[in-house]
Coordinates of C-alpha atoms in Angstrom, one line a residue:
X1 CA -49.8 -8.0 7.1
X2 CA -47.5 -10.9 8.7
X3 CA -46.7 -14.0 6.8
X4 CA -46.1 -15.9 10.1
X5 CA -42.0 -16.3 10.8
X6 CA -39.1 -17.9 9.0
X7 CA -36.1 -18.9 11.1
X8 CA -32.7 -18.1 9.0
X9 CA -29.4 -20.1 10.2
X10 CA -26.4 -18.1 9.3
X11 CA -28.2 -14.5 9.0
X12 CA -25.8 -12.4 10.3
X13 CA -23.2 -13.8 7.4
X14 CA -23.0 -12.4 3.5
X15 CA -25.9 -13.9 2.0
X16 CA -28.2 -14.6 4.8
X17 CA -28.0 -11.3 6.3
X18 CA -29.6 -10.3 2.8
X19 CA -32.1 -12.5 2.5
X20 CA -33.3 -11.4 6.1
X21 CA -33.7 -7.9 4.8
X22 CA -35.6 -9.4 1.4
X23 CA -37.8 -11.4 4.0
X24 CA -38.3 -8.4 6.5
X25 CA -38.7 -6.2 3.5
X26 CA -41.6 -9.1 1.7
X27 CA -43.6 -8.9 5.2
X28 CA -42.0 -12.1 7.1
X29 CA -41.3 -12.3 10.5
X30 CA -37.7 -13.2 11.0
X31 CA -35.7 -14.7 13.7
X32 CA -31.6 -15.6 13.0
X33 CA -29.5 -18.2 14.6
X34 CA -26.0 -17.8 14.2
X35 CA -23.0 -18.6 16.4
X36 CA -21.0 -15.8 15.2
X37 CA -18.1 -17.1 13.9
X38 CA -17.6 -15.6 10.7
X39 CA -21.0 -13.4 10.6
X40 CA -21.4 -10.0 12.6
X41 CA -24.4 -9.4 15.0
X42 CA -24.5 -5.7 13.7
X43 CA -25.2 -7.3 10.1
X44 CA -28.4 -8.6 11.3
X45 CA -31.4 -6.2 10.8
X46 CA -33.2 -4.8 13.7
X47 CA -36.3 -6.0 13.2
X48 CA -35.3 -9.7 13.3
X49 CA -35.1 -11.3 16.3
X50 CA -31.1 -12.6 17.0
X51 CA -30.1 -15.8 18.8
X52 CA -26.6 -16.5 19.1
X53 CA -26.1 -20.6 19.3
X54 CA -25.3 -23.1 17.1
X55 CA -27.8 -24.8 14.9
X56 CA -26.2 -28.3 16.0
X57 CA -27.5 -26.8 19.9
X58 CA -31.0 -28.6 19.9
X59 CA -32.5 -26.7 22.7
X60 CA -31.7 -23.3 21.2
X61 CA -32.9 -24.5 18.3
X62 CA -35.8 -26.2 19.0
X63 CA -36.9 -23.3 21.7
X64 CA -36.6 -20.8 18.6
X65 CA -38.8 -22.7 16.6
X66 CA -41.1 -23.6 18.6
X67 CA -41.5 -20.0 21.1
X68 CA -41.8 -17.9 17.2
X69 CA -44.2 -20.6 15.7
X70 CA -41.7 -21.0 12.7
X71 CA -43.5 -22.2 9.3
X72 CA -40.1 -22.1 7.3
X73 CA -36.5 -22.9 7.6
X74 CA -33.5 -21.0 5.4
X75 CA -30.2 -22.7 6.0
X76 CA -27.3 -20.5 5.4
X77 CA -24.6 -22.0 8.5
X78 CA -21.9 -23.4 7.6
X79 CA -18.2 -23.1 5.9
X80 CA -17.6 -21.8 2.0
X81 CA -14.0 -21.7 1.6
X82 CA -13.3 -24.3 -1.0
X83 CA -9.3 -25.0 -0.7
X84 CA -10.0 -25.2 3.3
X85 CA -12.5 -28.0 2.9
X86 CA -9.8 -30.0 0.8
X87 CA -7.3 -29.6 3.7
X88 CA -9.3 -29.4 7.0
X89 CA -12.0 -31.7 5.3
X90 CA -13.9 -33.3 8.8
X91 CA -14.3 -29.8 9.9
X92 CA -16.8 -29.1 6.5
X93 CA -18.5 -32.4 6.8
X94 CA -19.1 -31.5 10.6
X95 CA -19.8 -27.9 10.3
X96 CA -22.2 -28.6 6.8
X97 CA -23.5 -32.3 7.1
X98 CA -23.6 -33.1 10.4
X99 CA -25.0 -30.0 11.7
X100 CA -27.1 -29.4 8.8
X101 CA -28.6 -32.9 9.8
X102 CA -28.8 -31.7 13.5
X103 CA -31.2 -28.6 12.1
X104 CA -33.1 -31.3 9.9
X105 CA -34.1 -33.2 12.4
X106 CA -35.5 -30.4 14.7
X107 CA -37.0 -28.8 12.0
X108 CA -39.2 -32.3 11.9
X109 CA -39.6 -32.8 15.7
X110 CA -41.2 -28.8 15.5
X111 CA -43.5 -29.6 12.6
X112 CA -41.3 -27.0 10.0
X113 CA -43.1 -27.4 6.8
X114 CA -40.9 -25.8 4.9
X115 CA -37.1 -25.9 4.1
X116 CA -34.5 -23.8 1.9
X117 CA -31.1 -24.6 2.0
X118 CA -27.9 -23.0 0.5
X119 CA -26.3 -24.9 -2.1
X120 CA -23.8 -24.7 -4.7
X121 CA -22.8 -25.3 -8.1
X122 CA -19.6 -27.0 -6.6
X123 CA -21.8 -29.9 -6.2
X124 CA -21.3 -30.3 -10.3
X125 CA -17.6 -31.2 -9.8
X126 CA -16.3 -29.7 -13.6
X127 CA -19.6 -30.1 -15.6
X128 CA -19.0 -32.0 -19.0
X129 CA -20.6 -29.1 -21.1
X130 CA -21.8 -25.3 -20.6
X131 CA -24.2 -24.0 -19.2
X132 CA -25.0 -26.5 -16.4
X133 CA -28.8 -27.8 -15.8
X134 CA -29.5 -29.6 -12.6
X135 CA -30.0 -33.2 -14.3
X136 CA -26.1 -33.2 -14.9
X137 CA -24.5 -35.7 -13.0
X138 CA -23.4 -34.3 -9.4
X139 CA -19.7 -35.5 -9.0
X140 CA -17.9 -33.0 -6.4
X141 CA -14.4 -32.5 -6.7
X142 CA -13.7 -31.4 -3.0
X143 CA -15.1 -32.0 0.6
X144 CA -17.2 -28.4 0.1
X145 CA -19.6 -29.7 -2.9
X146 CA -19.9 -33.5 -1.5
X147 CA -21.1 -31.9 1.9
X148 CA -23.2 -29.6 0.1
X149 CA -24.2 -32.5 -1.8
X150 CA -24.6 -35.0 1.1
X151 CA -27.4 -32.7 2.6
X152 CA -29.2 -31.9 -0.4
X153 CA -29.9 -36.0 -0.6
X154 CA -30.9 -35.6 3.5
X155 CA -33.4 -33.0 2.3
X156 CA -34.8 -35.8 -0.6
X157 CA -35.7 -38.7 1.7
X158 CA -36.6 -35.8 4.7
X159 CA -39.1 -34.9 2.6
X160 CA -40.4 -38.0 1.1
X161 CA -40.4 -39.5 4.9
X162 CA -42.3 -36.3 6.9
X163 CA -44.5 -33.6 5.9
X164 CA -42.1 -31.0 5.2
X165 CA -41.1 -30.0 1.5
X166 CA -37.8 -28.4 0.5
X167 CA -35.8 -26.0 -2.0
X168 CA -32.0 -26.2 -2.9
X169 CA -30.4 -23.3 -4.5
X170 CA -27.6 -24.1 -6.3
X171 CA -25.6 -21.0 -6.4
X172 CA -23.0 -20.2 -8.8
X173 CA -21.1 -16.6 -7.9
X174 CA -22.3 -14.4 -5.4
X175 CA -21.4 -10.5 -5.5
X176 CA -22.3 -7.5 -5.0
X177 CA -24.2 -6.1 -2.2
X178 CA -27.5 -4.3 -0.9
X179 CA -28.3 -1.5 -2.9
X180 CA -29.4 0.4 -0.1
X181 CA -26.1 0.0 1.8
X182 CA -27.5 -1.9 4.7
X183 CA -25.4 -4.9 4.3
X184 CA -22.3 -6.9 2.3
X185 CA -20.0 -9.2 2.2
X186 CA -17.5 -8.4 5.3
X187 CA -16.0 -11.5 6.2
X188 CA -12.0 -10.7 6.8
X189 CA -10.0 -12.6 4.0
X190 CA -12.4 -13.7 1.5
X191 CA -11.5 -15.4 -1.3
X192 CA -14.6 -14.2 -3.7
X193 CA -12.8 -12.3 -6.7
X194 CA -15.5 -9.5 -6.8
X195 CA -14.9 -9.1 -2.8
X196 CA -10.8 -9.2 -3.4
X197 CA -10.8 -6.6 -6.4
X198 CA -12.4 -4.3 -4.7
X199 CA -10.4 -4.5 -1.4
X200 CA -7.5 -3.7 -4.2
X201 CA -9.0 -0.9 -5.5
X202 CA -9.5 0.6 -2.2
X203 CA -5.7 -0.1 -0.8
X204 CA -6.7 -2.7 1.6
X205 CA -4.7 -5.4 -0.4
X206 CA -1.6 -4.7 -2.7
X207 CA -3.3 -6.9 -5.9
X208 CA -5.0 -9.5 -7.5
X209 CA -4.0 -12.9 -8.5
X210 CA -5.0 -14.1 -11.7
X211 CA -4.9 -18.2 -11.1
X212 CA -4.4 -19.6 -14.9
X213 CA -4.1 -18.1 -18.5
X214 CA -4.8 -21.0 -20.3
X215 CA -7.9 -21.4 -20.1
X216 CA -10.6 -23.1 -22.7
X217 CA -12.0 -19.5 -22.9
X218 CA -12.1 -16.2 -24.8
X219 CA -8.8 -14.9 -22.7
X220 CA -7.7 -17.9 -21.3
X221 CA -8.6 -16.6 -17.6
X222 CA -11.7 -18.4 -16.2
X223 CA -15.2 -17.5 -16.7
X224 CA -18.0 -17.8 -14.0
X225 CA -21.5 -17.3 -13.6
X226 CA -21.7 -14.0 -11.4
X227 CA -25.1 -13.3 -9.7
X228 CA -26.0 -10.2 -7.6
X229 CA -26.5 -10.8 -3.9
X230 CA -29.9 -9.2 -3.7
X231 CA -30.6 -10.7 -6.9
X232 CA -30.0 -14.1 -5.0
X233 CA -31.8 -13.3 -1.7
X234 CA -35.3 -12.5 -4.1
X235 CA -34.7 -15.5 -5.3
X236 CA -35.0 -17.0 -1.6
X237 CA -38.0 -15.4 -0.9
X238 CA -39.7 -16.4 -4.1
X239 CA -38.6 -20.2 -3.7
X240 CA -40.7 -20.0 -0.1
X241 CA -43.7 -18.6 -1.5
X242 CA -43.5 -21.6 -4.0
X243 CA -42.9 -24.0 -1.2
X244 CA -45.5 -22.7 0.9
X245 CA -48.3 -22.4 -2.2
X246 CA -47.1 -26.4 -3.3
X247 CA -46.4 -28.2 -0.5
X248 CA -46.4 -31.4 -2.5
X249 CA -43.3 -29.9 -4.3
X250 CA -40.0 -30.0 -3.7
X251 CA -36.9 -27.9 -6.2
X252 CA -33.4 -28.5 -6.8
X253 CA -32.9 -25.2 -8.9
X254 CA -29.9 -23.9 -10.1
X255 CA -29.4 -19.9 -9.1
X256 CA -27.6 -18.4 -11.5
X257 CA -27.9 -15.5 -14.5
X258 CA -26.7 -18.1 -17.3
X259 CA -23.8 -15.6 -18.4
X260 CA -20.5 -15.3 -18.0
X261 CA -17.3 -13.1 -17.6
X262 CA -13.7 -14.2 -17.4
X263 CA -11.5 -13.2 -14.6
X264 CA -10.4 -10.1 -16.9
X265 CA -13.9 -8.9 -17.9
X266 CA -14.4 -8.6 -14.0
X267 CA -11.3 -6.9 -13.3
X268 CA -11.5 -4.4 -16.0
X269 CA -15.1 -4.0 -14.7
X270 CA -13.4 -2.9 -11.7
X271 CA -11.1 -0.4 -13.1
X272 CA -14.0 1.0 -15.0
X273 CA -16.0 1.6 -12.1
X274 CA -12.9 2.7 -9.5
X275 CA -11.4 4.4 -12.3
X276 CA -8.1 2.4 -10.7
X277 CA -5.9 0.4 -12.7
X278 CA -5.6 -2.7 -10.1
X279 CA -2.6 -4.3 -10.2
X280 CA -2.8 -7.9 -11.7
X281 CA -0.7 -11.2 -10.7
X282 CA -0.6 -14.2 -13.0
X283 CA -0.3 -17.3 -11.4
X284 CA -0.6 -20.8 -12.0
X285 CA -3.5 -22.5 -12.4
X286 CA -5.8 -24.0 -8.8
X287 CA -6.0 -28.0 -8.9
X288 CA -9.9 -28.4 -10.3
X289 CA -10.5 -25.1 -11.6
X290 CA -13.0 -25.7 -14.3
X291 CA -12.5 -23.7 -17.6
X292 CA -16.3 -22.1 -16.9
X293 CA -18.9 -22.4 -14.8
X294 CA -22.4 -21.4 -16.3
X295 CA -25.9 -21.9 -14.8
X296 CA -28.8 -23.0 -17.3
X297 CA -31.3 -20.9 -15.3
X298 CA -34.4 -22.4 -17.7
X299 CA -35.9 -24.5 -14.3
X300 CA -36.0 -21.3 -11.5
X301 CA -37.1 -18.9 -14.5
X302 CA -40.1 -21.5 -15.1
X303 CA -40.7 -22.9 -11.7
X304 CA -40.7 -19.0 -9.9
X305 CA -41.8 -15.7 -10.8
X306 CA -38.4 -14.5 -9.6
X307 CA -36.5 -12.2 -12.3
X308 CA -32.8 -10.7 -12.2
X309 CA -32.7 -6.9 -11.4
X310 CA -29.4 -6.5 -11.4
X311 CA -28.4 -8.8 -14.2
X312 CA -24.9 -6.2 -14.8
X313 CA -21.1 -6.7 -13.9
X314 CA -20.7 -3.1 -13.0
X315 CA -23.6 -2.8 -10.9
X316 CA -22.1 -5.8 -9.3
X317 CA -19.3 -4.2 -9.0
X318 CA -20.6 -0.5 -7.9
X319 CA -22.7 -1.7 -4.9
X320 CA -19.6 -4.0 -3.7
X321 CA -16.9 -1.2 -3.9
X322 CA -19.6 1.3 -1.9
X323 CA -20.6 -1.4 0.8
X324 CA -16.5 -2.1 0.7
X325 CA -15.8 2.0 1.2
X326 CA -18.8 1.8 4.1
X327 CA -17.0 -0.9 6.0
X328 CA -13.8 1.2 5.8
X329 CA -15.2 3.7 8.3
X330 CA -17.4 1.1 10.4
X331 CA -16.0 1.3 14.2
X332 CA -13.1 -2.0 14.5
X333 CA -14.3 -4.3 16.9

């Protein structure tokens, strides 16, 4: 049986192309808008409906939610490259406030009800303490977390202005891919470690860089919160059920397991499951690197029915160095 449709911005990039396949795969109807700029058409599953344009395009938009009688929003557009946003920082306040306001707004001219939106834990800045809950203050150290930021507070007074109710995830680190090889992270130079060891182990780059030894932390590399991909995407699905059963209620969750690994646990994790020894580069440390970054998970483990799966570094690891070895023989182009 249909739940009615959900339109997802962004879904033919890494994490929305898998949270259309957990919507698909929960009964939704799905239809994707995404310009293409970093995502891949052939990521997008074939039984959701695919519209290139951009989400700031108000007659694409608005056409798509209105011709598919769209009950929910998920918002994945935008740019996620941290050091870009500190030196190109107009182009991440365009590309995730100002549009993400353009999508808002039409998502309240249609009558949306519903909202999620991709967030992340770089709206935190460096927390003052470990593990992070959402009522720590939010004081971003770059243009990427204050954009992020900037339309999680649109959201707020969206949603105590016009019927529509909303859900930020706060993601920590996203990795891994589908289990069932259908889709991964395939962006061409990304910066996620997980992503990067892998293309190591697999010859497509000559190492890793290690950014910082002295770290506050077991092995003085630094330690982050690493969540599966699918893992995440559930999560999506679960936090629109929740909207749509409470529409009173609006979330600012934080998505996250509440454990961490240092940049050597994950890279060891890597040579475990490749069996090769990558090579490692020690470098000084990044300009706002926090020593750790750890979700307090207590509020979407009580709010959601939502549990981890795959809650285990080298199962992380295993499905990214597979969906890593499939995109090695994909057709170029």
């Amino acid at each position: 049986m249909q739940k009615g449709s959900v339109l997802v911005t962004g879904g033919a990039g890494y994490i929305g192309s898998h949270a259309v396949l957990a919507l698909l795969d929960a009964g939704w109807d799905v239809v994707v808008i995404d310009n293409l700029v970093t995502g891949f058409a052939w990521a997008v599953d074939t039984r959701a409906t695919f519209i290139e344009a951009n989400i700031e395009d108000d007659a694409a938009v608005r056409g798509a939610l209105r011709d598919h009688d769209v009950r929910a929003v998920m918002h994945f557009a935008g740019s996620v490259v941290v050091p870009e946003s500190v030196s190109d920082p107009l182009k991440y306040y365009r590309n995730n406030t100002v549009a993400s306001r353009a999508l808002i707004e039409s998502a309240v001219v249609c009558g949306v009800a519903h909202f999620i939106f991709s967030s992340t834990a770089a709206t935190y800045g460096i927390p003052e303490s470990v593990p992070v809950r959402e009522d720590m203050p939010t004081r971003p150290i770059n243009p990427y977390g204050m954009s992020k930021l900037m339309t999680e507070a649109m959201l707020k007074d969206v949603a105590a202005a016009h019927p529509m109710n909303f859900c930020a995830l706060r993601y920590f680190n996203v990795a891994g891919a589908d289990p069932q090889g259908r889709t991964g992270q395939s962006t061409a130079g990304a910066t996620h470690l997980i992503k990067v060891a892998v293309e190591a182990a697999t010859g497509k780059r000559a190492g890793v860089s290690i950014f910082g030894t002295d770290f506050a932390t077991p092995d003085g590399t630094g330690v982050r919160d690493y969540i599966h991909v699918s893992d995440l995407a559930s999560a999506h699905v679960h936090a629109l059920d929740r909207l749509v059963a409470a529409p009173a209620e609006s979330h600012v969750m934080n998505a996250g397991y509440g454990r961490g690994y240092s940049v050597n646990d994950v890279l060891d994790a890597v040579d475990r499951v490749t069996n090769v020894a990558v090579e490692r580069r020690y470098e000084g440390r990044r300009a706002g690197d926090p020593d750790a970054l750890i979700a307090d998970n207590s509020a979407i483990l009580a709010t959601l029915p939502w549990r981890p799966a795959l809650d285990d570094l080298d199962t992380i690891v295993t499905h990214a160095l597979a969906w890593e070895r499939r995109l090695a023989e994909r057709p170029k182009g």
